[in-house]
Tab-separated table of C-alpha atoms and ligand atoms in Angstrom:
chain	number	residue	atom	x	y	z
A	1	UNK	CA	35.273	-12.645	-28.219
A	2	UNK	CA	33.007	-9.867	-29.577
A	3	UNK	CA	29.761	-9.793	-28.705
A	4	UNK	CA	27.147	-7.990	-30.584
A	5	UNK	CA	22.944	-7.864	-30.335
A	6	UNK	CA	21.754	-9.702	-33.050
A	7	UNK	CA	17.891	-8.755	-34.295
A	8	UNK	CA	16.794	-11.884	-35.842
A	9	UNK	CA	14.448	-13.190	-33.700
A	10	UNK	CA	14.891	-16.742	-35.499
A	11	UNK	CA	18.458	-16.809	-33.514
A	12	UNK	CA	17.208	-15.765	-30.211
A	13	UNK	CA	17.382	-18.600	-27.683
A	14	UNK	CA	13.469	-20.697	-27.072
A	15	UNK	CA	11.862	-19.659	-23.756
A	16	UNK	CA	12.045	-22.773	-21.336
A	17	UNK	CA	8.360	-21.883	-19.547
A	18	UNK	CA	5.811	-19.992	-21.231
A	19	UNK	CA	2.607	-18.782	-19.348
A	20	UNK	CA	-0.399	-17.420	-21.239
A	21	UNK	CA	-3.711	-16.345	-19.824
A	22	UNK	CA	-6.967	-16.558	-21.311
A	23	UNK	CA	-10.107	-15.049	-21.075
A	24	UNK	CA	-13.631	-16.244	-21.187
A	25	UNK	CA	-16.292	-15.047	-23.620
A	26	UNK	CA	-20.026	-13.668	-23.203
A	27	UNK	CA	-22.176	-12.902	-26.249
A	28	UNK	CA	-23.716	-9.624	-26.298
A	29	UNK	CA	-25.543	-10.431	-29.258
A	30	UNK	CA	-25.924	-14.140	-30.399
A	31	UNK	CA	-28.219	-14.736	-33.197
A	32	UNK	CA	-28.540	-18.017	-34.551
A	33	UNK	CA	-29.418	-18.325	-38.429
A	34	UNK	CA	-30.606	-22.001	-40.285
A	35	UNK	CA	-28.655	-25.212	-39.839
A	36	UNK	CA	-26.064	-25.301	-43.008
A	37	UNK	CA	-25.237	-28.618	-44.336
A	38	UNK	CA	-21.886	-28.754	-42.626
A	39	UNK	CA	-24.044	-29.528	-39.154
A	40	UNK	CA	-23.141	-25.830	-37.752
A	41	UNK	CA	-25.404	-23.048	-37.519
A	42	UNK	CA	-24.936	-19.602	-39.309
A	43	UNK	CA	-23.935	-16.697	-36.519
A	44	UNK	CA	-24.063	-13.266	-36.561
A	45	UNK	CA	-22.430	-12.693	-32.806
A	46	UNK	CA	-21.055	-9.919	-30.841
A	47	UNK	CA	-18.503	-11.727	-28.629
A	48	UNK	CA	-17.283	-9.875	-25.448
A	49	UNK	CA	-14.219	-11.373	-23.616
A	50	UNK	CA	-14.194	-10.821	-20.162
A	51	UNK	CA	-12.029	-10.798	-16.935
A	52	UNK	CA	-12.496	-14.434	-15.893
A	53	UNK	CA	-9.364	-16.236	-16.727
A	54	UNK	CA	-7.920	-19.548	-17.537
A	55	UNK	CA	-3.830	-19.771	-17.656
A	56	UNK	CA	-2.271	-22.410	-19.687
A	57	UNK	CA	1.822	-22.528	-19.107
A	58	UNK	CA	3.989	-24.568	-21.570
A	59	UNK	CA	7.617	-25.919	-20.358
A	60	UNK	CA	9.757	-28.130	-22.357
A	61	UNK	CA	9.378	-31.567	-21.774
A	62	UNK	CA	10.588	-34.913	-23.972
A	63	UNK	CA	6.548	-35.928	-24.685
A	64	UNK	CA	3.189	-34.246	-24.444
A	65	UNK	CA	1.684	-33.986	-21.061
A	66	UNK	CA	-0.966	-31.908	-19.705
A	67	UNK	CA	-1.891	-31.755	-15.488
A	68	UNK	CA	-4.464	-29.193	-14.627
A	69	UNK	CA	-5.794	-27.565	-11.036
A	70	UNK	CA	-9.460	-25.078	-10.457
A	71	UNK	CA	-12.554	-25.728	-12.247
A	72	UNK	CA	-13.597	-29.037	-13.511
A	73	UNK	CA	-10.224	-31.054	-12.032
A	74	UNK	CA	-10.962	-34.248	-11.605
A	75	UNK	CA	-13.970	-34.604	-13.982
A	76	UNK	CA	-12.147	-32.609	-17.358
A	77	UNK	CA	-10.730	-35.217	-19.537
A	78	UNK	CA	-6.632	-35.132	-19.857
A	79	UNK	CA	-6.285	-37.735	-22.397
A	80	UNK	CA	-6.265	-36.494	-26.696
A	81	UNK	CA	-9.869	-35.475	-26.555
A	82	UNK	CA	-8.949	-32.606	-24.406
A	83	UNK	CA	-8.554	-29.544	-26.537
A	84	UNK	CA	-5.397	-28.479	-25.041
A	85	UNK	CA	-3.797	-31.590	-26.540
A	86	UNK	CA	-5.657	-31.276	-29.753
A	87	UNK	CA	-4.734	-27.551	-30.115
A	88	UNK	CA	-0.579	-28.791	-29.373
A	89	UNK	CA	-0.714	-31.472	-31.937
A	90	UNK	CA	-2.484	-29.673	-34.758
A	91	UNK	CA	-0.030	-26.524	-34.064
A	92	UNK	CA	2.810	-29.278	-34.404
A	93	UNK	CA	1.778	-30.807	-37.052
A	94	UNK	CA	1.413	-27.444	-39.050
A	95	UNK	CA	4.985	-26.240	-37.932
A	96	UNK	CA	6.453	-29.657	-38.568
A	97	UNK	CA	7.830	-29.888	-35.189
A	98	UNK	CA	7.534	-32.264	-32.432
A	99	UNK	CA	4.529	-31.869	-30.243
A	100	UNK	CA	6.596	-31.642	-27.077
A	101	UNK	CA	5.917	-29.811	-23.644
A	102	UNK	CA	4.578	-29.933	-20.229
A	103	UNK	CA	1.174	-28.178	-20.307
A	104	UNK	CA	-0.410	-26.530	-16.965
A	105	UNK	CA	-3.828	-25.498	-16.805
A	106	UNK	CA	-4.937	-23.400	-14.108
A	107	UNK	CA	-8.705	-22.932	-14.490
A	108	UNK	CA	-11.571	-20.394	-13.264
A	109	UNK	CA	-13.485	-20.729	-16.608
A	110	UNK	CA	-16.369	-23.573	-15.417
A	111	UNK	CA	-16.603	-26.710	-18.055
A	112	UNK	CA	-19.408	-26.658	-20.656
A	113	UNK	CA	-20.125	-23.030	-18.933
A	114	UNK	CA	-21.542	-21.175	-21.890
A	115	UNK	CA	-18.228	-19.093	-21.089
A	116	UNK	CA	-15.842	-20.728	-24.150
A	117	UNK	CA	-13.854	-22.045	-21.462
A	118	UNK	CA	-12.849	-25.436	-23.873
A	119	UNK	CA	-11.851	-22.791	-26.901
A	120	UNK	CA	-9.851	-20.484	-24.639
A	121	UNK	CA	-7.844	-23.169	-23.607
A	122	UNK	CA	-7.188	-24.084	-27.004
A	123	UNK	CA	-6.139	-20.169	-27.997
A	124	UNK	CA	-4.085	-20.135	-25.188
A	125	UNK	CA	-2.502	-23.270	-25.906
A	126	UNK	CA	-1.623	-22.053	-29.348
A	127	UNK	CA	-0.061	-19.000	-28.544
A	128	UNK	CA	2.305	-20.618	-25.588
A	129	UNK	CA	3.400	-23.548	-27.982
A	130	UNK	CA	3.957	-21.201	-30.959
A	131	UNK	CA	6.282	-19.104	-28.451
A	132	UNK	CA	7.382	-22.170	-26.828
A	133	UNK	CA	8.472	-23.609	-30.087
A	134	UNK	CA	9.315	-20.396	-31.714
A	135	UNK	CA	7.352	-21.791	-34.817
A	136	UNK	CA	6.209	-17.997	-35.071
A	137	UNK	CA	3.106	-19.313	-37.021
A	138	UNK	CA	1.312	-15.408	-38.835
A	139	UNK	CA	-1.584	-14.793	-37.335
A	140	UNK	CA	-3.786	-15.389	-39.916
A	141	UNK	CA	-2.867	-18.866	-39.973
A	142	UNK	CA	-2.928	-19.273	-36.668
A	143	UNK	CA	-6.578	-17.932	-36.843
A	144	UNK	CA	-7.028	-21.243	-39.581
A	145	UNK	CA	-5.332	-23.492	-36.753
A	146	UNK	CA	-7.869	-21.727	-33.987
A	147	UNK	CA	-11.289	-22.596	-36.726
A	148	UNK	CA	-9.813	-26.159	-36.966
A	149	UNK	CA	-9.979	-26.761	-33.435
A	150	UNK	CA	-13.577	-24.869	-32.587
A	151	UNK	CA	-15.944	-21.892	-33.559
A	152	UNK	CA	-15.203	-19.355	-30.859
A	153	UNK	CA	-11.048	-20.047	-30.361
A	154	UNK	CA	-10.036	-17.468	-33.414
A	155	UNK	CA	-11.907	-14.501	-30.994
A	156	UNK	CA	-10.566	-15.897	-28.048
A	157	UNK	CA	-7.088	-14.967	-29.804
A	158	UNK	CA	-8.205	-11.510	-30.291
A	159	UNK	CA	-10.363	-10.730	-27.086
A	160	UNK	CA	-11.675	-7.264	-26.766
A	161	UNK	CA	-15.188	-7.144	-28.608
A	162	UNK	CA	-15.582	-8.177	-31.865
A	163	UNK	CA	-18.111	-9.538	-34.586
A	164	UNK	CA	-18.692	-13.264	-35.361
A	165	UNK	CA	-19.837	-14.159	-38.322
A	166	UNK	CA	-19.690	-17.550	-40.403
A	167	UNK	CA	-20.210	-20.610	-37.643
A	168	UNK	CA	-18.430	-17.840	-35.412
A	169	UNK	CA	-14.928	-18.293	-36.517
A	170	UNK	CA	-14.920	-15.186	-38.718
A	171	UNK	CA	-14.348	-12.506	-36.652
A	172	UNK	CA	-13.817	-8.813	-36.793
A	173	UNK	CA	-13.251	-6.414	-33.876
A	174	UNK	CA	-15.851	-3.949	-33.179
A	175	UNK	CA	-14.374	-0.541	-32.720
A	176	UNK	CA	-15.544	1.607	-30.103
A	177	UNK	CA	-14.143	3.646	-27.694
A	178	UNK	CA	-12.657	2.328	-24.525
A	179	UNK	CA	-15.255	1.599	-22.038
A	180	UNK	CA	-15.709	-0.702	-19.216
A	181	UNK	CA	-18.866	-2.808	-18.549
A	182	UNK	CA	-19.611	-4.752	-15.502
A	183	UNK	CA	-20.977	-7.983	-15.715
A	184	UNK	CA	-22.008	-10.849	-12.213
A	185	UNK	CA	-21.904	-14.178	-13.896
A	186	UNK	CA	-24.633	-17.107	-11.831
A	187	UNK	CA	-22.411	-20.135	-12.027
A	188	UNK	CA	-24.463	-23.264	-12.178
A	189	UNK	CA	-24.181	-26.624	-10.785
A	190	UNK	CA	-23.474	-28.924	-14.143
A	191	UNK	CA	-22.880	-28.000	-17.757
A	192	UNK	CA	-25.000	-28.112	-20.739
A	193	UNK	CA	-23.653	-29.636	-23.789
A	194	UNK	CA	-23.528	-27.464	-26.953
A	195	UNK	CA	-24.821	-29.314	-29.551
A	196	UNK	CA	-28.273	-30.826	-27.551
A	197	UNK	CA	-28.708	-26.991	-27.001
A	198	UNK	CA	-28.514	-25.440	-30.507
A	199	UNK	CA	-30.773	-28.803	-31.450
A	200	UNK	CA	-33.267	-28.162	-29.195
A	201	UNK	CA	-33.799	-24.493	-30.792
A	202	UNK	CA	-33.715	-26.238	-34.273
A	203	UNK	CA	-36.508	-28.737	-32.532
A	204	UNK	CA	-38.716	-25.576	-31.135
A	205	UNK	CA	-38.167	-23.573	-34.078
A	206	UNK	CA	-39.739	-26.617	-36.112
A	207	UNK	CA	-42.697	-26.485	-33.718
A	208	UNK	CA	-43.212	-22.852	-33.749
A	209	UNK	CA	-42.680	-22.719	-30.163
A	210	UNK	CA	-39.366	-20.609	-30.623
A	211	UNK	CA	-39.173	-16.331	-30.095
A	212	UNK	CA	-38.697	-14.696	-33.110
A	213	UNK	CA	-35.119	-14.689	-34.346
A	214	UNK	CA	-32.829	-11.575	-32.986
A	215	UNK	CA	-32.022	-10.716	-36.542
A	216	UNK	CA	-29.399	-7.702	-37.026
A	217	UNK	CA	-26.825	-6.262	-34.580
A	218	UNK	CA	-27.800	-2.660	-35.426
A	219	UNK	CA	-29.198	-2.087	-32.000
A	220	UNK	CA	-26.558	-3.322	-29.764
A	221	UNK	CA	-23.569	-1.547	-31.872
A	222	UNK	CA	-25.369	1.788	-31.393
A	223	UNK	CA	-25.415	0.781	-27.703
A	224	UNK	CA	-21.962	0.418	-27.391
A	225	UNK	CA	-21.739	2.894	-29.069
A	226	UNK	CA	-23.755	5.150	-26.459
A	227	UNK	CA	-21.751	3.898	-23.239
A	228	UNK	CA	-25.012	3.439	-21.295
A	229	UNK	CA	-25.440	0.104	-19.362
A	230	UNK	CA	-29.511	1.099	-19.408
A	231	UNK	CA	-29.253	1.020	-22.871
A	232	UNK	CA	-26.761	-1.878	-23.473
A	233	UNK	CA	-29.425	-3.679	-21.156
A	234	UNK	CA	-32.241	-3.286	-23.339
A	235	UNK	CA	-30.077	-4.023	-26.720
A	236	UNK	CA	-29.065	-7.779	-25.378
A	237	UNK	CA	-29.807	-10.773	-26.710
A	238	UNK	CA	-29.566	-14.900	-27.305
A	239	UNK	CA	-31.666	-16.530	-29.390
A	240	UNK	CA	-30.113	-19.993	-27.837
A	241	UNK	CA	-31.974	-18.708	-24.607
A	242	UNK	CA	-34.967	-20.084	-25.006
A	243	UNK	CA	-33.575	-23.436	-25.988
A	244	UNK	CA	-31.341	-23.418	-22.616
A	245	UNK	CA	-33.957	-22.489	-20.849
A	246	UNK	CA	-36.326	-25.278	-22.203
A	247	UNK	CA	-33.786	-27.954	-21.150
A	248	UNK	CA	-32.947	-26.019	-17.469
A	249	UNK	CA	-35.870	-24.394	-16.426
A	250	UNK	CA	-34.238	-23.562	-13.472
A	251	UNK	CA	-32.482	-21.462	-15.342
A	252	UNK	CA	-35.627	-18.763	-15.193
A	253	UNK	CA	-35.554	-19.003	-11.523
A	254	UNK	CA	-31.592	-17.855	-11.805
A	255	UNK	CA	-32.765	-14.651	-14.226
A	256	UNK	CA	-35.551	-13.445	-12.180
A	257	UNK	CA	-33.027	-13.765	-8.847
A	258	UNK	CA	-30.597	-11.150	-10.401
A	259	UNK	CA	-32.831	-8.912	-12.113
A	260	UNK	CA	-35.076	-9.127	-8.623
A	261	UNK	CA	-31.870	-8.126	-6.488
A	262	UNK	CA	-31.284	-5.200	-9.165
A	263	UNK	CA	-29.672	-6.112	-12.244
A	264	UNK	CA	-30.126	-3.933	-15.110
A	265	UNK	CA	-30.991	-7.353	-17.036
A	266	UNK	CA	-30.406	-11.031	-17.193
A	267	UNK	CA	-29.503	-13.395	-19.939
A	268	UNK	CA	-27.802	-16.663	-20.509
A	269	UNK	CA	-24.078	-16.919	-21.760
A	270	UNK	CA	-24.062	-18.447	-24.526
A	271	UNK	CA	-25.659	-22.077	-25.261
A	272	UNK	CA	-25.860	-21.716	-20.867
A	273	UNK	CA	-25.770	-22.446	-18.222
A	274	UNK	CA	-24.337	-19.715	-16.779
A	275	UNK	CA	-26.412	-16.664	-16.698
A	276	UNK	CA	-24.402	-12.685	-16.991
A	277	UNK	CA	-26.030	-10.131	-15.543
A	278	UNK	CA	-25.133	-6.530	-16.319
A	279	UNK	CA	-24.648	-3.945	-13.766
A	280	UNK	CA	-24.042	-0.242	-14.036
A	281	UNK	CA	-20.707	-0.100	-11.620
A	282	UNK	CA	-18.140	-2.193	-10.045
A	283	UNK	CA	-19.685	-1.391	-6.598
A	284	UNK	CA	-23.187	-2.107	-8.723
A	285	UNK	CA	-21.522	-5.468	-9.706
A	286	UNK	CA	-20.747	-5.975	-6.056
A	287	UNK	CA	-23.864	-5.215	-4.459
A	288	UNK	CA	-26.126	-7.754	-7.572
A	289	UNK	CA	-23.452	-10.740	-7.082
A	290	UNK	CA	-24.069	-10.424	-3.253
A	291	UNK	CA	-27.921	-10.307	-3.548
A	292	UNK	CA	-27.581	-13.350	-5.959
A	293	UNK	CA	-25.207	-15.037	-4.018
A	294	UNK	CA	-27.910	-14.485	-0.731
A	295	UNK	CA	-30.937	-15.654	-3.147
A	296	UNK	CA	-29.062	-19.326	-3.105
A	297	UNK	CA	-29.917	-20.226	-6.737
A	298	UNK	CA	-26.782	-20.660	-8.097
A	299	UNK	CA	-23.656	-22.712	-7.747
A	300	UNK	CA	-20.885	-19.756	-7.537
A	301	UNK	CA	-21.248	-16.382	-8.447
A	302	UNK	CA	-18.553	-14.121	-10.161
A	303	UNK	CA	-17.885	-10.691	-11.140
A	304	UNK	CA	-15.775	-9.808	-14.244
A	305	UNK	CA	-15.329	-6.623	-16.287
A	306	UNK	CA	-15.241	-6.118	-20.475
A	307	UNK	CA	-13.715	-5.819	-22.763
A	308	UNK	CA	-10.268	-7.604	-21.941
A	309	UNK	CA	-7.140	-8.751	-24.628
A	310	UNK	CA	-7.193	-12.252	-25.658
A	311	UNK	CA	-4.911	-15.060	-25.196
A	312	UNK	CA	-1.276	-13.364	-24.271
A	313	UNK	CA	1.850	-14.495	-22.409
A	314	UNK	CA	2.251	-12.630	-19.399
B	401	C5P	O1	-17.402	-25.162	-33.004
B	401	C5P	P1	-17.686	-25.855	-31.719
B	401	C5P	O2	-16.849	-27.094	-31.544
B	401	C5P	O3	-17.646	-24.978	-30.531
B	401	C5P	O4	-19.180	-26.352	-31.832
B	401	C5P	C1	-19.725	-27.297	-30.962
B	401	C5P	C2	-21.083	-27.720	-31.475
B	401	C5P	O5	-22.011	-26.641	-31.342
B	401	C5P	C3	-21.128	-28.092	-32.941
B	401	C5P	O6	-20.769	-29.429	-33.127
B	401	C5P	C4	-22.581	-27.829	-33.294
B	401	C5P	O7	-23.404	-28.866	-32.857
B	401	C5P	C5	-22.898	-26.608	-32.450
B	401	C5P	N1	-22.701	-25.357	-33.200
B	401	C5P	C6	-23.613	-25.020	-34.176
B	401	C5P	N2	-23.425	-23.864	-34.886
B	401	C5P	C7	-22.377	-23.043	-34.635
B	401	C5P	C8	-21.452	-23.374	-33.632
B	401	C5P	C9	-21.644	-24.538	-32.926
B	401	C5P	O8	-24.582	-25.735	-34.432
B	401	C5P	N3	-22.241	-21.922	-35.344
């Protein structure tokens, strides 16, 4: 019987196991605007992805189940409210296929972290179903699918460093040349939910008790630009900070620790807990996460490098 390669990927046989891995975010740059009348807050955002990874790995299966090992097992929720789940079913609806696999997650990112750990799941769920199911969804629309399902899984598709804009869904990537930044991330013992941080900035905002808004991203895109950690340090920011801080103060204990054991600065990830310092080397990185791990104010303590890919089988 001849045999000939055919090209049309439609006619290629389905992978039986897909394994993607994820990365978690840090914001560079995260300044918060007024509360729109949808409930979110306008961004303007400099997301960074970075070398701490979840791994979500799809096999066929005749329903929808999802078993998990690392961070969080145990207390993350495997029922529909997970996002894993909620990512598979709104991919499945969209495709019009049925939402059916065996999902693995294998997770370093901590829960409620401040790291995205929830939305990377989500990309990387996405991107192993749509391979998985060879529903070959474009990518803009899988960027639509990733909005649907939370503000930061569209850059967790991308990775790298890019700008946020909107809630955070919109995002565009930043282009500068290659370089490597090293970053020691201060794990903390418990999360802090998202939404009782951005409302406690809205509540000391009201009462005047909030630093003055970040504003533009001018400064920190000529600091990448410049490929100097001194000067990346001093370009920085997060206006949820203060907010985290205000419901952790702990967390100020944690900042002074890693800027005290030499750190070039300190700042928390996103809406917190964890707190990213930012070193000037690997063996830089090395010597800060040891110092922080000896000053016994955190839970773990990582080191990770930027910027890395998004969510991609491997
Ligand atoms: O989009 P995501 O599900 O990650 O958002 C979680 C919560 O964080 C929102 O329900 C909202 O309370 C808050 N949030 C916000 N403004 C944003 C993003 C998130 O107020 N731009």
């Amino acid at each position: 019987e001849a045999w000939w390669p055919d090209d049309d990927e439609q006619d290629r046989p389905l992978p039986s196991t897909v394994k993607v891995r994820v990365p978690a975010k840090i914001n560079l740059h995260l300044g918060v605007g007024p509360l729109r009348r949808d409930g979110f807050h306008e961004l303007r955002t400099v997301y960074h992805a970075i070398s701490l990874h979840d791994e979500v790995t799809a096999r066929r299966g005749d329903t929808l189940t999802l078993t998990m090992e690392g961070e969080g097992a145990g207390s993350l929720a495997l029922d529909d409210s997970n996002l894993i789940i909620r990512a598979a079913h709104a991919l499945a609806e969209f495709a019009k296929v049925n939402a059916h696999a065996r999902l693995h997650l294998r997770k370093q990112i901590p829960l409620a972290g401040g790291l995205a750990g929830g939305s990377a799941d989500a990309a990387a769920t996405l991107v192993a179903c749509d391979a998985l199911w060879g529903t070959g969804v474009p990518r803009d629309e899988l960027a639509r699918l990733a909005a649907s399902l939370g503000s930061d899984v569209p850059f967790l598709i991308h990775g790298g460093t890019a700008l946020g804009t909107g809630r955070g869904e919109a995002v565009s990537p930043v282009l500068a040349r290659a370089h490597t930044w090293h970053w020691v991330l201060g794990l903390a013992e418990g999360g802090l939910s998202t939404p009782d941080v951005y409302r406690e900035l809205d509540r000391l905002r009201l009462a005047g008790e909030a630093p003055e808004p970040l504003g533009d991203t001018d400064d920190l895109m000529a600091a990448l630009r410049q490929r100097d950690p001194a000067v990346l340090a001093a370009a920085l920011g997060n206006d949820l900070q203060a907010a985290a801080i205000s419901l952790r103060p702990a967390l100020g204990e944690v900042l002074r620790a890693g800027t005290e054991v030499g750190a070039l600065t300190g700042l928390v990830s996103g809406s917190g807990p964890t707190c990213v310092f930012l070193a000037s080397s690997a063996d830089h990185a090395g010597e800060v996460a040891a110092g922080l791990e000896k000053a016994g104010v955190c839970r773990a303590v990582r080191v990770a490098q930027g910027p890395v890919i998004g969510a991609r089988a491997i």
